[in-house]
Amino acid sequence: MKTPSSLEELIGALRCLPGVGPKSAQRMAYHLLQRDKPGAQRLAGALQSALERIRHCEKCNSYAEEAICALCRSPRRDPSLLCVVESPGDLLMMEQAQCYGGLYFVLMGALSPLDGVGPREIHLDRLLRRATDGLVRETILATNFTVEGEATAHYVSELLRAKGIRVSRIARGLPVGGELEHVDSGTLAQAVHERRDI
Amino acid sequence: MKTPSSLEELIGALRCLPGVGPKSAQRMAYHLLQRDKPGAQRLAGALQSALERIRHCEKCNSYAEEAICALCRSPRRDPSLLCVVESPGDLLMMEQAQCYGGLYFVLMGALSPLDGVGPREIHLDRLLRRATDGLVRETILATNFTVEGEATAHYVSELLRAKGIRVSRIARGLPVGGELEHVDSGTLAQAVHERRDI
């Protein structure tokens, strides 16, 4: 007849997770209660502890438990390079690619006026201060190649160039191992347009 | 360089949820921290409270906050009918179909010897006691039409019939609105095999 109220509340709360609809939320709640109570306990604790301990690094704006994160504190990173990414996940991808030895700035989003995300929401004032600290010689824009990411890159580049800072953008083109037959025509057109001498 | 440890622990804990791999767990953690801290707080609380308050109804074995759930206590339900389902979700589906006015027994699983789920794990001793309480006149098996559900229905029916209890199984066939062209051949074959006089 009626689902117990604490179960109903759990199902409702699970819907806070992105991509989780009513059916999956129900399945998750039943799974936790039926097969993985220690997992549920662990998740409750992890949420609580992350809420209490995670904050934003004062320098790169990524998630950290200290005022300045380990990456920003590292003496091995080149302080003359600053890479701008949309999210901590993107930062992680860059690190996993092991192609970059400089520092980062994480916007925590991308410009999207329709969603109410303007220059202030993505901390462009802080980025500007960060990029003009006297050490940074080049700012590399590594926002996504989506409409929002491209608009953000354009806006940021105008902003920084006005201050006389060198700005670059990561390259667009075919993926490594990519075949012309399987790539979308927009990417192919860009790859031709941005071709390089060899 | 390194994800903060409490964030890493949260990502790990989210993987307890069914169907959540490393990528989705990361996306969920970032979403909660970046856009929905109240949601994370709510989820932590809901998990804790469900763990403390949810138990199994002594009569139907479904989830309840009381010793006997509201459905089992209801005077409007027909105590001569007992429907056996695999999970509380299945019970909910039956209730939503509004086709049944009797009581339930929830197995919390189905026989699956390879996964270590035998008669004891799905509480068949309790089902047997429940079905022989003197009031139940018919036990309707509504386990899934999967290999495990079918095996469970077969096993339970043998068990109950040996005690002289009338046992039935919900029908297999084409879905309402189903077209022969779009149904799998196994279902179609069963529908022909179990055809009814009209």
Short mmCIF file of C-alpha atoms in Angstrom, two decimals:
data_model
loop_
_atom_site.label_atom_id
_atom_site.label_comp_id
_atom_site.label_asym_id
_atom_site.label_seq_id
_atom_site.Cartn_x
_atom_site.Cartn_y
_atom_site.Cartn_z
CA MET A 1 0.00 0.00 0.00
CA LYS A 2 2.44 2.63 1.17
CA THR A 3 6.21 2.74 1.04
CA PRO A 4 7.67 3.50 4.51
CA SER A 5 8.35 7.23 4.75
CA SER A 6 12.09 6.93 5.42
CA LEU A 7 12.41 4.71 2.35
CA GLU A 8 10.43 7.19 0.29
CA GLU A 9 12.68 9.99 1.52
CA LEU A 10 15.78 7.97 0.58
CA ILE A 11 14.41 7.36 -2.92
CA GLY A 12 13.66 11.09 -3.22
CA ALA A 13 17.12 12.06 -1.97
CA LEU A 14 18.86 9.73 -4.44
CA ARG A 15 17.24 11.72 -7.24
CA CYS A 16 19.61 14.60 -6.37
CA LEU A 17 22.23 12.57 -8.23
CA PRO A 18 22.60 13.54 -11.89
CA GLY A 19 21.06 11.08 -14.35
CA VAL A 20 19.05 9.28 -11.66
CA GLY A 21 15.31 9.14 -12.33
CA PRO A 22 12.52 7.67 -10.17
CA LYS A 23 13.10 4.08 -11.35
CA SER A 24 16.87 4.05 -10.78
CA ALA A 25 16.47 5.82 -7.45
CA GLN A 26 14.12 3.06 -6.33
CA ARG A 27 16.48 0.37 -7.58
CA MET A 28 19.42 2.03 -5.79
CA ALA A 29 17.52 2.34 -2.50
CA TYR A 30 16.42 -1.31 -2.60
CA HIS A 31 19.93 -2.40 -3.52
CA LEU A 32 21.48 -0.55 -0.60
CA LEU A 33 18.94 -1.80 1.95
CA GLN A 34 18.84 -5.33 0.64
CA ARG A 35 22.42 -6.07 -0.34
CA ASP A 36 24.78 -3.35 0.78
CA LYS A 37 24.01 -1.76 4.13
CA PRO A 38 27.75 -1.22 4.85
CA GLY A 39 27.90 0.59 1.48
CA ALA A 40 25.00 2.84 2.49
CA GLN A 41 26.72 3.59 5.79
CA ARG A 42 29.96 4.37 3.97
CA LEU A 43 28.19 6.66 1.49
CA ALA A 44 26.42 8.57 4.26
CA GLY A 45 29.74 9.10 6.02
CA ALA A 46 31.60 10.06 2.85
CA LEU A 47 28.97 12.65 1.93
CA GLN A 48 29.11 14.17 5.39
CA SER A 49 32.89 14.27 5.50
CA ALA A 50 33.22 15.68 1.96
CA LEU A 51 30.70 18.41 2.80
CA GLU A 52 32.70 19.35 5.86
CA ARG A 53 36.20 19.13 4.44
CA ILE A 54 36.14 20.01 0.73
CA ARG A 55 36.65 23.64 -0.25
CA HIS A 56 38.14 25.51 -3.19
CA CYS A 57 41.89 26.05 -3.52
CA GLU A 58 42.54 29.78 -3.20
CA LYS A 59 44.93 29.70 -6.11
CA CYS A 60 43.51 27.33 -8.74
CA ASN A 61 39.88 27.16 -7.50
CA SER A 62 39.81 23.36 -7.76
CA TYR A 63 38.65 21.17 -4.88
CA ALA A 64 41.05 20.91 -1.98
CA GLU A 65 41.11 20.19 1.73
CA GLU A 66 43.76 22.84 2.36
CA ALA A 67 43.78 26.58 1.54
CA ILE A 68 46.26 25.96 -1.29
CA CYS A 69 46.13 22.55 -2.98
CA ALA A 70 49.07 20.17 -3.37
CA LEU A 71 49.39 20.85 -7.10
CA CYS A 72 49.61 24.64 -6.63
CA ARG A 73 52.17 24.16 -3.84
CA SER A 74 54.36 21.81 -5.88
CA PRO A 75 57.81 23.26 -6.72
CA ARG A 76 57.97 20.97 -9.76
CA ARG A 77 55.25 22.80 -11.69
CA ASP A 78 56.15 25.60 -14.10
CA PRO A 79 54.58 28.82 -12.72
CA SER A 80 54.91 30.57 -16.09
CA LEU A 81 52.16 28.43 -17.62
CA LEU A 82 48.50 28.66 -16.60
CA CYS A 83 45.92 26.29 -18.07
CA VAL A 84 42.23 27.23 -17.79
CA VAL A 85 39.76 24.31 -17.57
CA GLU A 86 36.04 24.12 -16.86
CA SER A 87 36.02 21.51 -14.10
CA PRO A 88 38.19 19.50 -11.69
CA GLY A 89 37.38 16.48 -13.87
CA ASP A 90 38.97 18.23 -16.85
CA LEU A 91 42.03 19.02 -14.72
CA LEU A 92 42.26 15.32 -13.89
CA MET A 93 42.07 14.41 -17.58
CA MET A 94 44.91 16.85 -18.35
CA GLU A 95 47.01 15.33 -15.57
CA GLN A 96 46.31 11.82 -16.79
CA ALA A 97 47.44 12.82 -20.30
CA GLN A 98 50.82 13.77 -18.73
CA CYS A 99 51.32 16.47 -21.34
CA TYR A 100 51.43 19.55 -19.17
CA GLY A 101 53.73 20.72 -16.37
CA GLY A 102 52.28 24.14 -15.54
CA LEU A 103 49.58 25.31 -13.14
CA TYR A 104 45.79 25.47 -13.53
CA PHE A 105 42.77 27.62 -13.02
CA VAL A 106 39.42 25.84 -12.73
CA LEU A 107 36.41 27.94 -13.75
CA MET A 108 33.86 25.54 -12.18
CA GLY A 109 31.62 26.00 -15.19
CA ALA A 110 31.41 27.78 -18.53
CA LEU A 111 29.63 30.92 -19.64
CA SER A 112 25.96 30.17 -20.21
CA PRO A 113 23.84 33.31 -19.93
CA LEU A 114 20.58 31.38 -20.38
CA ASP A 115 21.39 29.31 -17.28
CA GLY A 116 22.39 32.41 -15.36
CA VAL A 117 26.11 31.66 -15.55
CA GLY A 118 27.97 34.89 -16.29
CA PRO A 119 31.60 36.07 -15.86
CA ARG A 120 31.14 36.41 -12.11
CA GLU A 121 29.87 32.82 -11.64
CA ILE A 122 32.95 31.38 -13.35
CA HIS A 123 35.28 33.59 -11.28
CA LEU A 124 36.82 35.55 -14.17
CA ASP A 125 37.87 38.33 -11.79
CA ARG A 126 39.99 35.82 -9.86
CA LEU A 127 41.34 34.34 -13.11
CA LEU A 128 42.38 37.82 -14.24
CA ARG A 129 44.23 38.46 -10.98
CA ARG A 130 45.80 34.99 -11.17
CA ALA A 131 46.96 35.45 -14.79
CA THR A 132 48.49 38.85 -14.06
CA ASP A 133 50.58 37.78 -11.05
CA GLY A 134 53.80 38.60 -12.91
CA LEU A 135 54.93 34.97 -13.17
CA VAL A 136 52.44 33.67 -15.76
CA ARG A 137 53.73 34.17 -19.30
CA GLU A 138 51.16 32.13 -21.21
CA THR A 139 47.56 31.21 -20.49
CA ILE A 140 46.34 28.09 -22.27
CA LEU A 141 42.58 27.82 -22.70
CA ALA A 142 41.44 24.21 -22.40
CA THR A 143 37.69 24.69 -22.07
CA ASN A 144 35.49 22.22 -23.97
CA PHE A 145 34.73 22.62 -27.66
CA THR A 146 31.03 23.02 -26.93
CA VAL A 147 29.07 26.21 -27.57
CA GLU A 148 29.54 27.27 -23.92
CA GLY A 149 33.20 26.27 -23.78
CA GLU A 150 33.99 28.10 -27.02
CA ALA A 151 32.15 31.23 -25.89
CA THR A 152 34.04 31.11 -22.60
CA ALA A 153 37.39 30.72 -24.38
CA HIS A 154 36.56 33.65 -26.65
CA TYR A 155 35.50 35.88 -23.74
CA VAL A 156 38.50 34.98 -21.60
CA SER A 157 40.95 35.50 -24.46
CA GLU A 158 39.59 39.01 -25.12
CA LEU A 159 39.83 39.79 -21.42
CA LEU A 160 43.42 38.58 -21.04
CA ARG A 161 44.73 39.93 -24.32
CA ALA A 162 43.50 43.38 -23.28
CA LYS A 163 45.91 43.06 -20.36
CA GLY A 164 48.75 42.09 -22.69
CA ILE A 165 48.86 38.43 -21.63
CA ARG A 166 49.72 35.79 -24.21
CA VAL A 167 46.74 33.47 -24.67
CA SER A 168 46.56 30.17 -26.57
CA ARG A 169 43.86 27.55 -27.20
CA ILE A 170 44.35 23.78 -27.30
CA ALA A 171 44.06 22.37 -30.84
CA ARG A 172 40.98 20.99 -32.52
CA GLY A 173 41.23 18.17 -35.06
CA LEU A 174 40.96 14.44 -35.57
CA PRO A 175 41.55 12.25 -32.53
CA VAL A 176 44.70 10.14 -32.37
CA GLY A 177 43.90 6.91 -34.24
CA GLY A 178 40.88 8.66 -35.80
CA GLU A 179 39.70 7.77 -39.29
CA LEU A 180 38.25 10.31 -41.70
CA GLU A 181 35.36 7.97 -42.39
CA HIS A 182 34.22 7.98 -38.79
CA VAL A 183 34.74 11.60 -37.81
CA ASP A 184 31.93 14.18 -37.99
CA SER A 185 32.15 16.68 -40.81
CA GLY A 186 32.52 19.68 -38.48
CA THR A 187 35.65 18.22 -36.92
CA LEU A 188 37.02 17.29 -40.32
CA ALA A 189 36.38 20.79 -41.68
CA GLN A 190 38.16 22.29 -38.66
CA ALA A 191 41.07 19.90 -39.09
CA VAL A 192 41.49 21.02 -42.70
CA HIS A 193 41.05 24.68 -41.80
CA GLU A 194 43.61 24.49 -38.98
CA ARG A 195 46.08 22.32 -40.92
CA ARG A 196 49.78 22.66 -40.11
CA ASP A 197 52.87 22.68 -42.32
CA ILE A 198 55.00 19.58 -41.94
CA MET B 1 48.05 15.88 -9.12
CA LYS B 2 45.97 14.40 -6.34
CA THR B 3 42.26 14.45 -5.67
CA PRO B 4 41.56 15.44 -2.03
CA SER B 5 41.12 12.24 0.01
CA SER B 6 37.58 13.00 1.22
CA LEU B 7 36.54 13.61 -2.41
CA GLU B 8 38.22 10.38 -3.45
CA GLU B 9 36.40 8.53 -0.67
CA LEU B 10 33.07 10.05 -1.78
CA ILE B 11 33.69 8.93 -5.38
CA GLY B 12 34.55 5.45 -4.10
CA ALA B 13 31.46 5.32 -1.87
CA LEU B 14 29.15 6.35 -4.73
CA ARG B 15 30.28 3.22 -6.58
CA CYS B 16 28.27 1.18 -4.05
CA LEU B 17 25.24 2.26 -6.06
CA PRO B 18 24.17 -0.24 -8.73
CA GLY B 19 25.09 0.76 -12.29
CA VAL B 20 27.50 3.49 -11.16
CA GLY B 21 31.02 3.13 -12.57
CA PRO B 22 34.10 5.28 -11.90
CA LYS B 23 33.13 7.97 -14.45
CA SER B 24 29.55 8.44 -13.22
CA ALA B 25 30.69 8.34 -9.59
CA GLN B 26 33.09 11.20 -10.35
CA ARG B 27 30.39 13.14 -12.17
CA MET B 28 27.95 12.63 -9.28
CA ALA B 29 30.48 13.74 -6.66
CA TYR B 30 31.35 16.90 -8.62
CA HIS B 31 27.69 17.62 -9.21
CA LEU B 32 26.84 17.37 -5.51
CA LEU B 33 29.78 19.51 -4.39
CA GLN B 34 29.44 22.07 -7.14
CA ARG B 35 25.71 22.45 -7.60
CA ASP B 36 23.76 20.65 -4.93
CA LYS B 37 25.25 20.71 -1.45
CA PRO B 38 21.78 20.72 0.17
CA GLY B 39 21.03 17.60 -1.90
CA ALA B 40 24.18 15.91 -0.60
CA GLN B 41 23.20 16.81 2.95
CA ARG B 42 19.71 15.45 2.38
CA LEU B 43 21.07 12.22 0.90
CA ALA B 44 23.44 11.69 3.83
CA GLY B 45 20.56 12.18 6.27
CA ALA B 46 18.15 9.98 4.32
CA LEU B 47 20.66 7.13 4.16
CA GLN B 48 21.30 7.35 7.88
CA SER B 49 17.62 7.49 8.79
CA ALA B 50 16.66 4.64 6.42
CA LEU B 51 19.43 2.48 7.87
CA GLU B 52 18.13 3.14 11.37
CA ARG B 53 14.40 2.86 10.73
CA ILE B 54 13.76 0.40 7.90
CA ARG B 55 13.23 -3.23 8.80
CA HIS B 56 11.27 -6.16 7.38
CA CYS B 57 7.56 -6.61 8.06
CA GLU B 58 7.16 -9.74 10.18
CA LYS B 59 4.23 -10.86 8.07
CA CYS B 60 5.01 -10.02 4.42
CA ASN B 61 8.80 -9.51 4.72
CA SER B 62 8.64 -6.23 2.75
CA TYR B 63 10.23 -3.03 4.04
CA ALA B 64 8.45 -1.37 6.93
CA GLU B 65 9.07 0.96 9.82
CA GLU B 66 6.74 -0.99 12.10
CA ALA B 67 6.73 -4.68 13.09
CA ILE B 68 3.71 -5.30 10.82
CA CYS B 69 3.36 -3.04 7.78
CA ALA B 70 0.29 -0.96 6.92
CA LEU B 71 -0.72 -3.25 4.07
CA CYS B 72 -0.66 -6.39 6.24
CA ARG B 73 -2.64 -4.56 8.94
CA SER B 74 -5.31 -3.30 6.54
CA PRO B 75 -8.79 -4.79 7.13
CA ARG B 76 -9.64 -4.13 3.47
CA ARG B 77 -7.28 -6.76 2.10
CA ASP B 78 -8.48 -10.31 1.45
CA PRO B 79 -6.53 -12.61 3.80
CA SER B 80 -7.43 -15.69 1.75
CA LEU B 81 -5.14 -14.62 -1.11
CA LEU B 82 -1.35 -14.55 -0.82
CA CYS B 83 0.78 -13.23 -3.67
CA VAL B 84 4.49 -14.12 -3.73
CA VAL B 85 6.80 -11.55 -5.35
CA GLU B 86 10.57 -11.23 -5.54
CA SER B 87 11.03 -7.67 -4.33
CA PRO B 88 9.28 -4.67 -2.72
CA GLY B 89 9.50 -3.02 -6.16
CA ASP B 90 7.44 -5.86 -7.63
CA LEU B 91 4.90 -5.44 -4.83
CA LEU B 92 4.65 -1.76 -5.75
CA MET B 93 4.08 -2.64 -9.42
CA MET B 94 1.27 -5.01 -8.42
CA GLU B 95 -0.33 -2.30 -6.30
CA GLN B 96 -0.03 0.24 -9.09
CA ALA B 97 -1.79 -2.19 -11.44
CA GLN B 98 -4.74 -2.17 -8.99
CA CYS B 99 -5.63 -5.73 -9.94
CA TYR B 100 -5.16 -7.47 -6.61
CA GLY B 101 -6.78 -7.12 -3.21
CA GLY B 102 -5.05 -9.86 -1.22
CA LEU B 103 -1.89 -9.94 0.87
CA TYR B 104 1.76 -10.45 -0.14
CA PHE B 105 4.92 -12.28 0.71
CA VAL B 106 8.16 -10.72 -0.51
CA LEU B 107 11.01 -13.19 -1.03
CA MET B 108 13.71 -10.49 -1.26
CA GLY B 109 15.35 -12.35 -4.11
CA ALA B 110 14.98 -15.46 -6.23
CA LEU B 111 16.66 -18.86 -6.12
CA SER B 112 20.09 -18.61 -7.68
CA PRO B 113 22.39 -21.40 -6.43
CA LEU B 114 25.39 -20.04 -8.33
CA ASP B 115 25.10 -16.74 -6.45
CA GLY B 116 24.66 -18.59 -3.15
CA VAL B 117 20.94 -17.82 -2.94
CA GLY B 118 19.12 -20.94 -1.75
CA PRO B 119 15.72 -21.61 -0.12
CA ARG B 120 16.92 -20.21 3.21
CA GLU B 121 18.09 -16.88 1.72
CA ILE B 122 14.65 -16.23 0.20
CA HIS B 123 12.89 -17.14 3.47
CA LEU B 124 10.91 -20.12 2.16
CA ASP B 125 10.48 -21.46 5.70
CA ARG B 126 8.67 -18.24 6.62
CA LEU B 127 6.62 -18.36 3.40
CA LEU B 128 5.56 -21.91 4.21
CA ARG B 129 4.41 -20.89 7.70
CA ARG B 130 2.68 -17.85 6.26
CA ALA B 131 0.84 -19.81 3.56
CA THR B 132 -0.36 -22.43 6.05
CA ASP B 133 -1.87 -20.01 8.57
CA GLY B 134 -5.34 -21.43 7.97
CA LEU B 135 -6.67 -18.27 6.30
CA VAL B 136 -4.80 -18.42 2.98
CA ARG B 137 -6.73 -20.42 0.39
CA GLU B 138 -4.69 -19.61 -2.72
CA THR B 139 -1.07 -18.64 -3.22
CA ILE B 140 -0.37 -16.73 -6.42
CA LEU B 141 3.23 -16.87 -7.66
CA ALA B 142 4.22 -13.59 -9.26
CA THR B 143 7.99 -14.04 -9.50
CA ASN B 144 9.65 -12.81 -12.69
CA PHE B 145 9.67 -14.88 -15.87
CA THR B 146 13.47 -15.08 -15.79
CA VAL B 147 15.41 -18.30 -15.27
CA GLU B 148 15.73 -17.56 -11.53
CA GLY B 149 12.11 -16.44 -11.15
CA GLU B 150 10.79 -19.50 -12.96
CA ALA B 151 12.98 -21.85 -10.92
CA THR B 152 11.75 -20.16 -7.74
CA ALA B 153 8.10 -20.47 -8.80
CA HIS B 154 8.61 -24.14 -9.60
CA TYR B 155 10.34 -24.85 -6.28
CA VAL B 156 7.76 -22.91 -4.23
CA SER B 157 4.84 -24.58 -5.99
CA GLU B 158 6.20 -28.06 -5.23
CA LEU B 159 6.74 -27.04 -1.61
CA LEU B 160 3.25 -25.61 -1.13
CA ARG B 161 1.38 -28.24 -3.10
CA ALA B 162 2.95 -30.91 -0.86
CA LYS B 163 1.13 -29.16 2.00
CA GLY B 164 -2.15 -29.25 0.08
CA ILE B 165 -2.21 -25.49 -0.65
CA ARG B 166 -3.69 -24.29 -3.94
CA VAL B 167 -0.97 -22.56 -5.99
CA SER B 168 -1.33 -20.53 -9.17
CA ARG B 169 1.07 -18.63 -11.44
CA ILE B 170 0.38 -15.29 -13.16
CA ALA B 171 -0.09 -15.69 -16.92
CA ARG B 172 2.52 -15.36 -19.62
CA GLY B 173 1.65 -13.98 -23.04
CA LEU B 174 1.66 -10.90 -25.24
CA PRO B 175 1.59 -7.54 -23.47
CA VAL B 176 -1.58 -5.45 -23.68
CA GLY B 177 -1.32 -3.48 -26.93
CA GLY B 178 1.43 -5.87 -28.08
CA GLU B 179 1.87 -6.73 -31.73
CA LEU B 180 2.94 -10.18 -32.96
CA GLU B 181 5.53 -8.53 -35.19
CA HIS B 182 7.34 -6.95 -32.28
CA VAL B 183 7.20 -9.70 -29.67
CA ASP B 184 10.02 -12.21 -29.18
CA SER B 185 9.39 -15.72 -30.45
CA GLY B 186 9.61 -17.31 -27.00
CA THR B 187 6.78 -15.15 -25.70
CA LEU B 188 4.72 -15.80 -28.83
CA ALA B 189 5.26 -19.56 -28.52
CA GLN B 190 4.15 -19.44 -24.86
CA ALA B 191 1.11 -17.35 -25.77
CA VAL B 192 0.05 -19.98 -28.31
CA HIS B 193 0.83 -22.84 -25.94
CA GLU B 194 -1.15 -21.27 -23.09
CA ARG B 195 -4.05 -20.12 -25.29
CA ARG B 196 -7.49 -19.86 -23.70
CA ASP B 197 -10.95 -20.74 -25.00
CA ILE B 198 -13.10 -17.69 -25.68
#
